[in-house]
CSV table of N, CA and C in Angstrom, one decimal:
chain,number,residue,atom,x,y,z
A,13,UNK,N,74.4,-12.5,-39.2
A,13,UNK,CA,74.7,-13.6,-40.1
A,13,UNK,C,74.1,-14.9,-39.5
A,14,UNK,N,73.4,-15.6,-40.3
A,14,UNK,CA,72.8,-16.8,-39.7
A,14,UNK,C,73.8,-17.9,-39.4
A,15,UNK,N,73.4,-18.9,-38.6
A,15,UNK,CA,74.2,-20.0,-38.3
A,15,UNK,C,74.6,-20.8,-39.6
A,16,UNK,N,73.6,-21.0,-40.4
A,16,UNK,CA,73.9,-21.7,-41.7
A,16,UNK,C,74.9,-21.0,-42.5
A,17,UNK,N,74.8,-19.7,-42.7
A,17,UNK,CA,75.7,-19.0,-43.5
A,17,UNK,C,77.1,-19.0,-42.9
A,18,UNK,N,77.2,-18.9,-41.6
A,18,UNK,CA,78.6,-19.0,-41.0
A,18,UNK,C,79.2,-20.4,-41.3
A,19,UNK,N,78.4,-21.5,-41.1
A,19,UNK,CA,78.9,-22.8,-41.4
A,19,UNK,C,79.3,-23.0,-42.8
A,20,UNK,N,78.5,-22.5,-43.8
A,20,UNK,CA,78.8,-22.6,-45.2
A,20,UNK,C,80.1,-21.8,-45.5
A,21,UNK,N,80.2,-20.6,-45.0
A,21,UNK,CA,81.5,-19.9,-45.2
A,21,UNK,C,82.7,-20.6,-44.7
A,22,UNK,N,82.6,-21.2,-43.5
A,22,UNK,CA,83.7,-22.0,-43.0
A,22,UNK,C,84.0,-23.2,-43.9
A,23,UNK,N,83.0,-23.9,-44.4
A,23,UNK,CA,83.2,-25.0,-45.3
A,23,UNK,C,83.8,-24.5,-46.6
A,24,UNK,N,83.4,-23.4,-47.1
A,24,UNK,CA,84.0,-22.8,-48.3
A,24,UNK,C,85.5,-22.5,-48.2
A,25,UNK,N,85.9,-22.0,-47.0
A,25,UNK,CA,87.3,-21.8,-46.8
A,25,UNK,C,88.1,-23.1,-46.8
A,26,UNK,N,87.5,-24.1,-46.2
A,26,UNK,CA,88.2,-25.4,-46.2
A,26,UNK,C,88.2,-26.1,-47.6
A,27,UNK,N,87.1,-25.9,-48.3
A,27,UNK,CA,87.0,-26.6,-49.7
A,27,UNK,C,86.5,-25.5,-50.7
A,28,UNK,N,87.5,-24.7,-51.2
A,28,UNK,CA,87.1,-23.6,-52.1
A,28,UNK,C,86.6,-24.0,-53.4
A,29,UNK,N,86.8,-25.3,-53.8
A,29,UNK,CA,86.4,-25.8,-55.1
A,29,UNK,C,84.9,-26.1,-55.2
A,30,UNK,N,84.3,-26.2,-54.0
A,30,UNK,CA,82.8,-26.5,-54.0
A,30,UNK,C,82.0,-25.3,-54.1
A,31,UNK,N,80.8,-25.4,-54.6
A,31,UNK,CA,79.9,-24.2,-54.8
A,31,UNK,C,79.1,-24.0,-53.5
A,32,UNK,N,78.7,-22.8,-53.3
A,32,UNK,CA,78.0,-22.4,-52.1
A,32,UNK,C,76.7,-23.2,-51.9
A,33,UNK,N,75.9,-23.3,-52.9
A,33,UNK,CA,74.6,-24.0,-52.7
A,33,UNK,C,74.8,-25.5,-52.5
A,34,UNK,N,75.8,-26.1,-53.0
A,34,UNK,CA,76.1,-27.6,-52.8
A,34,UNK,C,76.4,-27.8,-51.3
A,35,UNK,N,77.3,-27.0,-50.7
A,35,UNK,CA,77.6,-27.1,-49.3
A,35,UNK,C,76.4,-26.8,-48.5
A,36,UNK,N,75.6,-25.8,-48.8
A,36,UNK,CA,74.4,-25.5,-48.1
A,36,UNK,C,73.4,-26.6,-48.1
A,37,UNK,N,73.2,-27.2,-49.2
A,37,UNK,CA,72.2,-28.3,-49.4
A,37,UNK,C,72.7,-29.5,-48.6
A,38,UNK,N,73.9,-29.8,-48.6
A,38,UNK,CA,74.4,-31.0,-47.9
A,38,UNK,C,74.3,-30.8,-46.4
A,39,UNK,N,74.5,-29.6,-45.9
A,39,UNK,CA,74.4,-29.3,-44.5
A,39,UNK,C,72.9,-29.4,-44.0
A,40,UNK,N,72.0,-28.9,-44.8
A,40,UNK,CA,70.6,-28.9,-44.5
A,40,UNK,C,70.2,-30.4,-44.5
A,41,UNK,N,70.6,-31.2,-45.4
A,41,UNK,CA,70.2,-32.6,-45.5
A,41,UNK,C,70.7,-33.3,-44.2
A,42,UNK,N,72.0,-33.1,-43.9
A,42,UNK,CA,72.6,-33.7,-42.7
A,42,UNK,C,71.8,-33.3,-41.4
A,43,UNK,N,71.5,-32.0,-41.4
A,43,UNK,CA,70.7,-31.6,-40.2
A,43,UNK,C,69.4,-32.2,-40.0
A,44,UNK,N,68.7,-32.3,-41.2
A,44,UNK,CA,67.3,-32.9,-41.1
A,44,UNK,C,67.4,-34.4,-40.8
A,45,UNK,N,68.4,-35.1,-41.3
A,45,UNK,CA,68.6,-36.5,-41.0
A,45,UNK,C,69.0,-36.7,-39.5
A,46,UNK,N,69.8,-35.9,-39.0
A,46,UNK,CA,70.3,-36.1,-37.6
A,46,UNK,C,69.3,-35.7,-36.5
A,47,UNK,N,68.4,-34.8,-36.8
A,47,UNK,CA,67.5,-34.3,-35.7
A,47,UNK,C,66.1,-34.4,-36.2
A,48,UNK,N,65.3,-34.9,-35.3
A,48,UNK,CA,63.9,-35.0,-35.7
A,48,UNK,C,63.1,-33.7,-35.4
A,49,UNK,N,62.9,-33.0,-36.5
A,49,UNK,CA,62.2,-31.7,-36.4
A,49,UNK,C,61.5,-31.5,-37.7
A,50,UNK,N,60.5,-30.6,-37.7
A,50,UNK,CA,59.8,-30.3,-38.9
A,50,UNK,C,60.6,-29.4,-39.8
A,51,UNK,N,60.2,-29.3,-41.1
A,51,UNK,CA,60.9,-28.5,-42.0
A,51,UNK,C,60.9,-27.0,-41.6
A,52,UNK,N,59.7,-26.6,-41.0
A,52,UNK,CA,59.6,-25.2,-40.6
A,52,UNK,C,60.6,-24.9,-39.4
A,53,UNK,N,60.7,-25.8,-38.5
A,53,UNK,CA,61.6,-25.7,-37.4
A,53,UNK,C,63.0,-25.6,-37.9
A,54,UNK,N,63.4,-26.4,-38.8
A,54,UNK,CA,64.7,-26.4,-39.4
A,54,UNK,C,65.0,-25.1,-40.1
A,55,UNK,N,64.0,-24.6,-40.8
A,55,UNK,CA,64.2,-23.3,-41.5
A,55,UNK,C,64.4,-22.2,-40.5
A,56,UNK,N,63.6,-22.2,-39.4
A,56,UNK,CA,63.7,-21.1,-38.4
A,56,UNK,C,65.1,-21.2,-37.7
A,57,UNK,N,65.5,-22.5,-37.4
A,57,UNK,CA,66.8,-22.6,-36.8
A,57,UNK,C,68.0,-22.2,-37.7
A,58,UNK,N,67.9,-22.6,-38.9
A,58,UNK,CA,69.0,-22.2,-39.9
A,58,UNK,C,69.1,-20.7,-40.2
A,59,UNK,N,67.9,-20.1,-40.2
A,59,UNK,CA,67.9,-18.7,-40.5
A,59,UNK,C,68.1,-17.8,-39.2
A,60,UNK,N,68.2,-18.5,-38.0
A,60,UNK,CA,68.4,-17.8,-36.8
A,60,UNK,C,67.3,-16.9,-36.3
A,61,UNK,N,66.0,-17.4,-36.6
A,61,UNK,CA,64.8,-16.6,-36.2
A,61,UNK,C,64.3,-17.2,-34.9
A,62,UNK,N,63.5,-16.4,-34.3
A,62,UNK,CA,62.8,-16.8,-33.0
A,62,UNK,C,61.7,-17.9,-33.4
A,63,UNK,N,61.6,-18.8,-32.5
A,63,UNK,CA,60.5,-19.9,-32.7
A,63,UNK,C,59.2,-19.4,-32.1
A,64,UNK,N,59.2,-18.4,-31.3
A,64,UNK,CA,58.0,-17.9,-30.6
A,64,UNK,C,57.8,-16.5,-31.0
A,65,UNK,N,56.5,-16.2,-31.3
A,65,UNK,CA,56.1,-14.9,-31.7
A,65,UNK,C,54.9,-14.5,-30.9
A,66,UNK,N,54.9,-13.4,-30.3
A,66,UNK,CA,53.7,-13.1,-29.4
A,66,UNK,C,52.6,-12.6,-30.3
A,67,UNK,N,51.4,-12.9,-29.9
A,67,UNK,CA,50.2,-12.5,-30.7
A,67,UNK,C,49.5,-11.3,-30.1
A,68,UNK,N,49.8,-11.1,-28.8
A,68,UNK,CA,49.2,-9.9,-28.2
A,68,UNK,C,50.1,-9.3,-27.2
A,69,UNK,N,49.9,-8.1,-26.8
A,69,UNK,CA,50.7,-7.3,-25.9
A,69,UNK,C,49.9,-6.8,-24.7
A,70,UNK,N,50.4,-6.9,-23.5
A,70,UNK,CA,49.7,-6.4,-22.4
A,70,UNK,C,50.2,-4.9,-22.1
A,71,UNK,N,49.2,-4.0,-22.0
A,71,UNK,CA,49.5,-2.6,-21.7
A,71,UNK,C,48.9,-2.3,-20.4
A,72,UNK,N,49.7,-1.8,-19.5
A,72,UNK,CA,49.3,-1.4,-18.1
A,72,UNK,C,48.7,0.0,-18.2
A,73,UNK,N,47.4,0.2,-17.7
A,73,UNK,CA,46.8,1.5,-17.7
A,73,UNK,C,46.7,1.9,-16.2
A,74,UNK,N,47.4,2.9,-15.7
A,74,UNK,CA,47.3,3.2,-14.3
A,74,UNK,C,46.0,3.8,-13.9
A,75,UNK,N,45.4,3.3,-12.8
A,75,UNK,CA,44.0,3.8,-12.4
A,75,UNK,C,44.1,4.7,-11.2
A,76,UNK,N,45.2,5.2,-10.9
A,76,UNK,CA,45.4,6.1,-9.8
A,76,UNK,C,45.1,7.5,-10.1
A,77,UNK,N,44.9,8.3,-9.1
A,77,UNK,CA,44.7,9.8,-9.3
A,77,UNK,C,46.0,10.3,-9.9
A,78,UNK,N,46.0,11.4,-10.7
A,78,UNK,CA,47.2,11.9,-11.4
A,78,UNK,C,48.3,12.1,-10.4
A,79,UNK,N,48.1,12.6,-9.2
A,79,UNK,CA,49.2,12.9,-8.3
A,79,UNK,C,49.8,11.7,-7.7
A,80,UNK,N,49.1,10.5,-7.8
A,80,UNK,CA,49.6,9.3,-7.2
A,80,UNK,C,50.3,8.4,-8.2
A,81,UNK,N,50.2,8.8,-9.5
A,81,UNK,CA,50.8,7.9,-10.6
A,81,UNK,C,52.4,8.0,-10.5
A,82,UNK,N,53.0,6.9,-10.9
A,82,UNK,CA,54.4,6.8,-11.0
A,82,UNK,C,54.9,7.5,-12.3
A,83,UNK,N,55.9,8.3,-12.2
A,83,UNK,CA,56.4,8.9,-13.4
A,83,UNK,C,57.7,8.3,-13.8
A,84,UNK,N,58.0,8.2,-15.1
A,84,UNK,CA,59.2,7.6,-15.6
A,84,UNK,C,60.0,8.7,-16.4
A,85,UNK,N,61.2,8.9,-16.0
A,85,UNK,CA,62.1,10.0,-16.6
A,85,UNK,C,62.3,9.6,-18.1
A,86,UNK,N,62.6,10.7,-18.8
A,86,UNK,CA,63.0,10.5,-20.2
A,86,UNK,C,64.4,9.9,-20.3
A,87,UNK,N,64.7,9.2,-21.3
A,87,UNK,CA,66.0,8.6,-21.5
A,87,UNK,C,67.0,9.7,-21.7
A,88,UNK,N,68.3,9.4,-21.5
A,88,UNK,CA,69.3,10.4,-21.7
A,88,UNK,C,69.3,11.0,-23.1
A,89,UNK,N,69.1,10.1,-24.1
A,89,UNK,CA,69.0,10.6,-25.5
A,89,UNK,C,67.9,11.6,-25.7
A,90,UNK,N,66.7,11.3,-25.1
A,90,UNK,CA,65.6,12.2,-25.3
A,90,UNK,C,65.8,13.5,-24.5
A,91,UNK,N,66.5,13.5,-23.4
A,91,UNK,CA,66.6,14.7,-22.6
A,91,UNK,C,67.9,15.5,-23.0
A,92,UNK,N,68.7,14.9,-23.9
A,92,UNK,CA,69.9,15.6,-24.3
A,92,UNK,C,69.7,16.9,-25.0
A,93,UNK,N,68.6,16.9,-25.8
A,93,UNK,CA,68.3,18.1,-26.6
A,93,UNK,C,67.2,19.0,-25.9
A,94,UNK,N,67.0,18.8,-24.7
A,94,UNK,CA,66.0,19.7,-23.9
A,94,UNK,C,66.8,20.8,-23.2
A,95,UNK,N,66.3,21.9,-23.1
A,95,UNK,CA,67.0,23.1,-22.4
A,95,UNK,C,67.2,22.7,-20.9
A,96,UNK,N,68.3,23.2,-20.4
A,96,UNK,CA,68.6,22.8,-19.0
A,96,UNK,C,67.6,23.4,-18.0
A,97,UNK,N,66.9,24.5,-18.3
A,97,UNK,CA,65.9,25.0,-17.4
A,97,UNK,C,64.5,24.4,-17.6
A,98,UNK,N,64.4,23.5,-18.6
A,98,UNK,CA,63.1,22.9,-18.8
A,98,UNK,C,62.6,21.9,-17.7
A,99,UNK,N,61.3,21.9,-17.5
A,99,UNK,CA,60.8,21.0,-16.5
A,99,UNK,C,60.2,19.7,-17.2
A,100,UNK,N,60.3,19.7,-18.5
A,100,UNK,CA,59.7,18.5,-19.3
A,100,UNK,C,60.7,17.4,-19.3
A,101,UNK,N,60.8,16.7,-18.1
A,101,UNK,CA,61.8,15.6,-18.0
A,101,UNK,C,61.1,14.2,-17.9
A,102,UNK,N,59.7,14.2,-17.9
A,102,UNK,CA,59.0,12.9,-17.7
A,102,UNK,C,58.4,12.4,-19.0
A,103,UNK,N,58.4,11.1,-19.2
A,103,UNK,CA,57.7,10.5,-20.3
A,103,UNK,C,56.2,10.6,-20.1
A,104,UNK,N,55.4,10.7,-21.2
A,104,UNK,CA,54.0,10.7,-21.0
A,104,UNK,C,53.5,9.3,-20.8
A,105,UNK,N,52.6,9.1,-19.9
A,105,UNK,CA,52.0,7.8,-19.7
A,105,UNK,C,50.8,7.7,-20.7
A,106,UNK,N,50.2,6.5,-20.7
A,106,UNK,CA,49.1,6.3,-21.7
A,106,UNK,C,47.9,7.2,-21.5
A,107,UNK,N,47.6,7.6,-20.3
A,107,UNK,CA,46.4,8.5,-20.1
A,107,UNK,C,46.8,9.9,-20.6
A,108,UNK,N,48.0,10.4,-20.4
A,108,UNK,CA,48.4,11.7,-20.9
A,108,UNK,C,48.4,11.7,-22.4
A,109,UNK,N,48.9,10.6,-23.0
A,109,UNK,CA,48.9,10.5,-24.5
A,109,UNK,C,47.5,10.4,-25.0
A,110,UNK,N,46.6,9.8,-24.3
A,110,UNK,CA,45.1,9.7,-24.7
A,110,UNK,C,44.5,11.1,-24.6
A,111,UNK,N,44.8,11.9,-23.6
A,111,UNK,CA,44.3,13.2,-23.5
A,111,UNK,C,44.8,14.1,-24.6
A,112,UNK,N,46.0,13.9,-25.1
A,112,UNK,CA,46.5,14.7,-26.2
A,112,UNK,C,46.4,14.1,-27.6
A,113,UNK,N,45.5,13.1,-27.7
A,113,UNK,CA,45.4,12.4,-29.0
A,113,UNK,C,44.9,13.3,-30.1
A,114,UNK,N,45.1,12.8,-31.3
A,114,UNK,CA,44.7,13.5,-32.6
A,114,UNK,C,43.2,13.6,-32.7
A,115,UNK,N,42.7,14.6,-33.4
A,115,UNK,CA,41.2,14.7,-33.6
A,115,UNK,C,40.6,13.5,-34.3
A,116,UNK,N,41.3,12.8,-35.2
A,116,UNK,CA,40.7,11.6,-35.8
A,116,UNK,C,40.6,10.4,-34.9
A,117,UNK,N,41.2,10.5,-33.7
A,117,UNK,CA,41.1,9.4,-32.7
A,117,UNK,C,40.1,9.7,-31.6
A,118,UNK,N,39.3,10.8,-31.8
A,118,UNK,CA,38.4,11.2,-30.7
A,118,UNK,C,37.4,10.2,-30.4
A,119,UNK,N,37.0,9.3,-31.4
A,119,UNK,CA,35.9,8.3,-31.1
A,119,UNK,C,36.5,7.1,-30.4
A,120,UNK,N,37.8,7.0,-30.2
A,120,UNK,CA,38.3,5.8,-29.5
A,120,UNK,C,38.2,5.9,-28.0
A,121,UNK,N,37.9,4.8,-27.4
A,121,UNK,CA,38.0,4.8,-25.9
A,121,UNK,C,39.4,4.6,-25.5
A,122,UNK,N,39.7,4.7,-24.2
A,122,UNK,CA,41.1,4.6,-23.7
A,122,UNK,C,41.7,3.2,-24.0
A,123,UNK,N,40.9,2.1,-23.9
A,123,UNK,CA,41.4,0.8,-24.1
A,123,UNK,C,41.7,0.6,-25.6
A,124,UNK,N,40.9,1.1,-26.5
A,124,UNK,CA,41.1,1.1,-27.9
A,124,UNK,C,42.3,1.9,-28.3
A,125,UNK,N,42.5,3.1,-27.7
A,125,UNK,CA,43.7,3.9,-28.0
A,125,UNK,C,44.9,3.2,-27.5
A,126,UNK,N,44.9,2.6,-26.4
A,126,UNK,CA,46.1,1.9,-25.8
A,126,UNK,C,46.5,0.7,-26.7
A,127,UNK,N,45.5,0.1,-27.3
A,127,UNK,CA,45.7,-1.1,-28.2
A,127,UNK,C,46.5,-0.7,-29.4
A,128,UNK,N,46.2,0.6,-29.9
A,128,UNK,CA,46.9,1.0,-31.1
A,128,UNK,C,48.2,1.5,-30.7
């Protein structure tokens, strides 16, 4: 629930005769008058959304020999439905996923595959 909605619901409990949109509009106007911010910033704040959004992601590609690479265990949820005698307890790293990629991804290089 957004901050604005919580505040409107609280005001509705205090003044049940007022309509939802009237309370909402008055709160927005008061907020914009009291704080110097753009309309977009006010909307993001009132809706409870993040102000920052990342435009790219960094993916680490290990360049070590296979026997020197660090392995990461599967989570408890993933390993719960694996047989107790199974040795498949490690997550696949990006190079292992690249080796087992689908035939339609054969023309992708490792960096292009990691990007997707």
